[in-house]
Short mmCIF file of C-alpha atoms in Angstrom, two decimals:
data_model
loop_
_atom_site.label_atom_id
_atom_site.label_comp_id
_atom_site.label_asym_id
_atom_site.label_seq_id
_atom_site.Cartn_x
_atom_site.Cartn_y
_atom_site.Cartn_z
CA UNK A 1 64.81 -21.67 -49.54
CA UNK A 2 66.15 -20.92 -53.45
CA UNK A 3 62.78 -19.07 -53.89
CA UNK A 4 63.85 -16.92 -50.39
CA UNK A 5 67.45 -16.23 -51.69
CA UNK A 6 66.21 -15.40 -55.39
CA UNK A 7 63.54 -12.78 -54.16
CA UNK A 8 66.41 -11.38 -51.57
CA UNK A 9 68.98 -11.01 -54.76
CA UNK A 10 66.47 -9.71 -57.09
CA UNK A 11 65.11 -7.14 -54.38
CA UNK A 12 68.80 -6.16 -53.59
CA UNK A 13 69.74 -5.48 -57.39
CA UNK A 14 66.59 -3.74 -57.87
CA UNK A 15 67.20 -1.08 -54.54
CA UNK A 16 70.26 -0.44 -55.64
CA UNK A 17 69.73 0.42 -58.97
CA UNK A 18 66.65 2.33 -58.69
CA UNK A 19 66.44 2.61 -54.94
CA UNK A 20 63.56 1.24 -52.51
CA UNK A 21 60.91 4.00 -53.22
CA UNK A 22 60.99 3.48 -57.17
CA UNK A 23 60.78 -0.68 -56.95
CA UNK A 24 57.18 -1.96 -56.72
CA UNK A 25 56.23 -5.61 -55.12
CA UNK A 26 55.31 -6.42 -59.11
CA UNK A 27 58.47 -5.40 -60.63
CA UNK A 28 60.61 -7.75 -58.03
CA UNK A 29 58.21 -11.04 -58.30
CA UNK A 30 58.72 -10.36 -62.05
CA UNK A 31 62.39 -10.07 -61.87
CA UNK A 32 62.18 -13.30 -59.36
CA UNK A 33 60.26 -15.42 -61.56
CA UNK A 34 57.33 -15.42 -58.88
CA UNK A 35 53.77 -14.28 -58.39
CA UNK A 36 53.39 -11.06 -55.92
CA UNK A 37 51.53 -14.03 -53.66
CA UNK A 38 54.44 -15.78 -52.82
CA UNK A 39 56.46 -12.88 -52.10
CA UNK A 40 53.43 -11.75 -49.51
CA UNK A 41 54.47 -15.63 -48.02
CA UNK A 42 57.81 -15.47 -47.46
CA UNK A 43 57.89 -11.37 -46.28
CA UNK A 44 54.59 -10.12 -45.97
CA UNK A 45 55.30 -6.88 -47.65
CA UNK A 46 58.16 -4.95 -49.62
CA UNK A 47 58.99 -3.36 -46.13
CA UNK A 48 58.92 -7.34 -44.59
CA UNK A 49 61.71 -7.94 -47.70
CA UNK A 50 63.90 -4.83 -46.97
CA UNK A 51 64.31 -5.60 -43.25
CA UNK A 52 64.79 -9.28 -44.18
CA UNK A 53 67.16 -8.19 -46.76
CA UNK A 54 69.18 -5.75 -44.11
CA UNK A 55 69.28 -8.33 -41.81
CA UNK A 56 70.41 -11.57 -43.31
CA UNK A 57 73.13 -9.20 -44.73
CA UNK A 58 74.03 -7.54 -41.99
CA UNK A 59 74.06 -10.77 -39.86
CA UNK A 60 77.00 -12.40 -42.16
CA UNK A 61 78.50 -8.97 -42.00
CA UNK A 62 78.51 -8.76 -38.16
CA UNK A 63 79.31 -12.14 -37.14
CA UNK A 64 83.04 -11.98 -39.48
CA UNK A 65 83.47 -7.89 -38.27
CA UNK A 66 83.19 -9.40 -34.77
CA UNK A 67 85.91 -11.60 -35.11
CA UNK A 68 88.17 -9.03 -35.87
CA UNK A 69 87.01 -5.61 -34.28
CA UNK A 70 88.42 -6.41 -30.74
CA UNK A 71 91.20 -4.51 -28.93
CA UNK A 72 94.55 -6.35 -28.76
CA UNK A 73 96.12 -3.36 -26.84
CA UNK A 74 97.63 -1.77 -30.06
CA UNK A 75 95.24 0.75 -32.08
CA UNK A 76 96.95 0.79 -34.98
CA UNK A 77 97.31 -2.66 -35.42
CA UNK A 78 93.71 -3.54 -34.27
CA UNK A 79 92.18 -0.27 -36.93
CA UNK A 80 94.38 -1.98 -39.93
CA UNK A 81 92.57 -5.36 -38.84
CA UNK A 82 89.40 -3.75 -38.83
CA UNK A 83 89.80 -1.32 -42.29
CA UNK A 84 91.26 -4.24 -44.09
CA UNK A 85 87.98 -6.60 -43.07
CA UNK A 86 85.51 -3.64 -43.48
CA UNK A 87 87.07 -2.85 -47.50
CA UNK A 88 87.03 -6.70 -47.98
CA UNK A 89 83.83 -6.98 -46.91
CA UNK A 90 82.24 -3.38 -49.13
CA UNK A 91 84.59 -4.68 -51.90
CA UNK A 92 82.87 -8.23 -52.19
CA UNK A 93 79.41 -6.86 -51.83
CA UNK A 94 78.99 -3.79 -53.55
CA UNK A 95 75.57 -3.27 -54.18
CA UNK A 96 74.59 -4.42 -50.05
CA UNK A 97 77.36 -1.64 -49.10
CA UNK A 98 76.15 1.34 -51.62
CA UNK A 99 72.42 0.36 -50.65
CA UNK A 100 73.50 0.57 -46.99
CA UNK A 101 75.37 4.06 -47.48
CA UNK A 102 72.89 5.75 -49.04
CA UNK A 103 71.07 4.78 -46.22
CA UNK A 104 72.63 7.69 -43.97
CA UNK A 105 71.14 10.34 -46.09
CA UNK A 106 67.32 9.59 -46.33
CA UNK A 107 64.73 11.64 -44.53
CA UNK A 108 64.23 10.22 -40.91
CA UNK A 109 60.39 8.77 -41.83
CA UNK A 110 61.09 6.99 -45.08
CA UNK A 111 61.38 3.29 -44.11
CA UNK A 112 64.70 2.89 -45.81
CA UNK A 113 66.21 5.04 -43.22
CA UNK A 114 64.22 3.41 -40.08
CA UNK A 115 65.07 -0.54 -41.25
CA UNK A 116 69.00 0.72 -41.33
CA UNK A 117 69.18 2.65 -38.24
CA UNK A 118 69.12 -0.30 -35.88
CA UNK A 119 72.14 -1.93 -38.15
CA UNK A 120 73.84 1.11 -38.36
CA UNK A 121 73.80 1.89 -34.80
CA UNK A 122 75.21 -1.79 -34.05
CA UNK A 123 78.12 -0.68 -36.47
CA UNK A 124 79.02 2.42 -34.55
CA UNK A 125 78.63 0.47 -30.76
CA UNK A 126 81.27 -2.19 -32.04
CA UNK A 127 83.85 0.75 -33.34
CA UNK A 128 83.16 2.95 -30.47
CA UNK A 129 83.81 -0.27 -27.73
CA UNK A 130 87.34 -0.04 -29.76
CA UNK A 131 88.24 3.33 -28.83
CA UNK A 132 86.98 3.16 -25.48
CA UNK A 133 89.00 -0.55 -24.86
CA UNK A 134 92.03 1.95 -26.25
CA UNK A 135 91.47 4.45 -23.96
CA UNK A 136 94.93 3.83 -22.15
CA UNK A 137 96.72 3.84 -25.48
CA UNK A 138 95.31 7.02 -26.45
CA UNK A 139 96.03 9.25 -23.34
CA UNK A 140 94.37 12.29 -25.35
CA UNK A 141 90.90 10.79 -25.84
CA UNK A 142 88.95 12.79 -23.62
CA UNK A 143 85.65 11.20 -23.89
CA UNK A 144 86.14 11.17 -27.15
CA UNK A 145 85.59 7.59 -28.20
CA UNK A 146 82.30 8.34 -30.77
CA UNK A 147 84.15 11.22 -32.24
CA UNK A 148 86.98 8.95 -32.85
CA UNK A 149 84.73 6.49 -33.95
CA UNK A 150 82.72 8.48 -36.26
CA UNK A 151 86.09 10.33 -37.65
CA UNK A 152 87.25 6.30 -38.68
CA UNK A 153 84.15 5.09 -39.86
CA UNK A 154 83.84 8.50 -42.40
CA UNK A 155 87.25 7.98 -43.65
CA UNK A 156 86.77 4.24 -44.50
CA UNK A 157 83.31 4.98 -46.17
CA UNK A 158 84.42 8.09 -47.98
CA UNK A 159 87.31 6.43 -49.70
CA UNK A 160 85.24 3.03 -50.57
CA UNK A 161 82.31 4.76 -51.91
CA UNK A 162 84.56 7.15 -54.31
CA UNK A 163 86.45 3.96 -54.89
CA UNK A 164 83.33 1.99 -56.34
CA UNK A 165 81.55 5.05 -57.44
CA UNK A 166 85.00 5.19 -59.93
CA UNK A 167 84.41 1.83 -60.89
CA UNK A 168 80.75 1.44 -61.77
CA UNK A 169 80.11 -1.50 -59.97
CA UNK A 170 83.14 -3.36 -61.71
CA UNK A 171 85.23 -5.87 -58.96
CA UNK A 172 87.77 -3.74 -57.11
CA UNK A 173 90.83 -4.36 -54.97
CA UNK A 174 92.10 -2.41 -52.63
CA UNK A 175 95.94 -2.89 -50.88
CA UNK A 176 96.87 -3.62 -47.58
CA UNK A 177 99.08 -0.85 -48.24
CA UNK A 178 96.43 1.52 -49.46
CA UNK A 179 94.25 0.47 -46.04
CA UNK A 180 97.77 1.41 -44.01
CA UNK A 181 97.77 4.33 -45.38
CA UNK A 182 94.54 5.37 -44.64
CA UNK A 183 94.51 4.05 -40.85
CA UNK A 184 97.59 5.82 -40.56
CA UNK A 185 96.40 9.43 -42.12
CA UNK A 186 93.62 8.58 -39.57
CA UNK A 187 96.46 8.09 -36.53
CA UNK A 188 98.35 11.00 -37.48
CA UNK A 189 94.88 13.69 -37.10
CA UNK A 190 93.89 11.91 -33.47
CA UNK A 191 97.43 12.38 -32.55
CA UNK A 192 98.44 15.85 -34.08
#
């Protein structure tokens, strides 16, 4: 299992400083101390090691964001919950988050895009389940749970990725006050 989890590290720092297309299967067995044969055994191809990659990450992240991205019948309570867990969890792993982000901006056929798009979705279905369990709360919704939920999610990202961008990759931290603030600029636009 330490060869598994060295290939998966060594693949992620290699996407995200060069990005998927510019990595060949060589370049990671080299950085992994490996052949190219055993990386063929454990993933089959570079495309078998991305979605592995997306998905043992994305699993971890999904299981804790789950725990916390339920509707307690306040919004603002249950968004600060959810921001604070989300910037913890892009704070503490950097390189999966900016690898994931720039995600969202490939063309539609390169696989990059198409191994996110399944994880990203299940992102957005969590958030928008929030808005619509807050429905009640938020008498002026109006059907307008995945604008609500896309309007949250864009915030959040925007700020963390100028946040780390700033940083270079250094170890951030990021108030509770600072994630208030934001989930309450966000409050004050759905209710203006």
């Amino acid at each position: 299992m330490e060869n598994k989890e060295n290939i998966l590290k060594c693949a992620l720092d290699l996407f995200y400083a060069k990005g998927y297309d510019a990595v060949g299967v060589q370049e990671i067995a080299e950085k992994a101390g490996i052949t190219k044969p055993t990386l063929y055994y454990y993933f089959g191809s570079k495309y078998g090691l991305l979605e592995t990659l997306l998905t043992t990450k994305f699993k971890v992240f999904r299981e804790r964001f789950e725990r916390v991205a339920h509707y307690n019948g306040n919004i603002t309570e249950t968004l600060n919950r959810i921001a604070a867990d989300y910037v913890d969890y892009a704070v503490n792993d950097q390189k999966f988050y900016m690898l994931l982000m720039s995600m969202f901006y490939l063309p539609r056929e390169n696989e990059m895009y198409k191994a996110a798009q399944p994880l990203i979705k299940e992102f957005f279905r969590i958030i928008v389940k929030v808005f619509e369990d807050a429905r009640e709360q938020l008498g002026n919704m109006n059907n307008r749970e995945k604008q609500f939920a896309i309007g949250f999610i864009g915030l959040l990202n925007y700020y963390l990725i100028m946040v780390c961008e700033e940083n270079d990759g250094k170890q951030i931290g990021i108030s509770d006050e600072t994630i208030r603030s934001l989930v309450h600029q966000f409050m004050h636009g759905i209710n203006s």
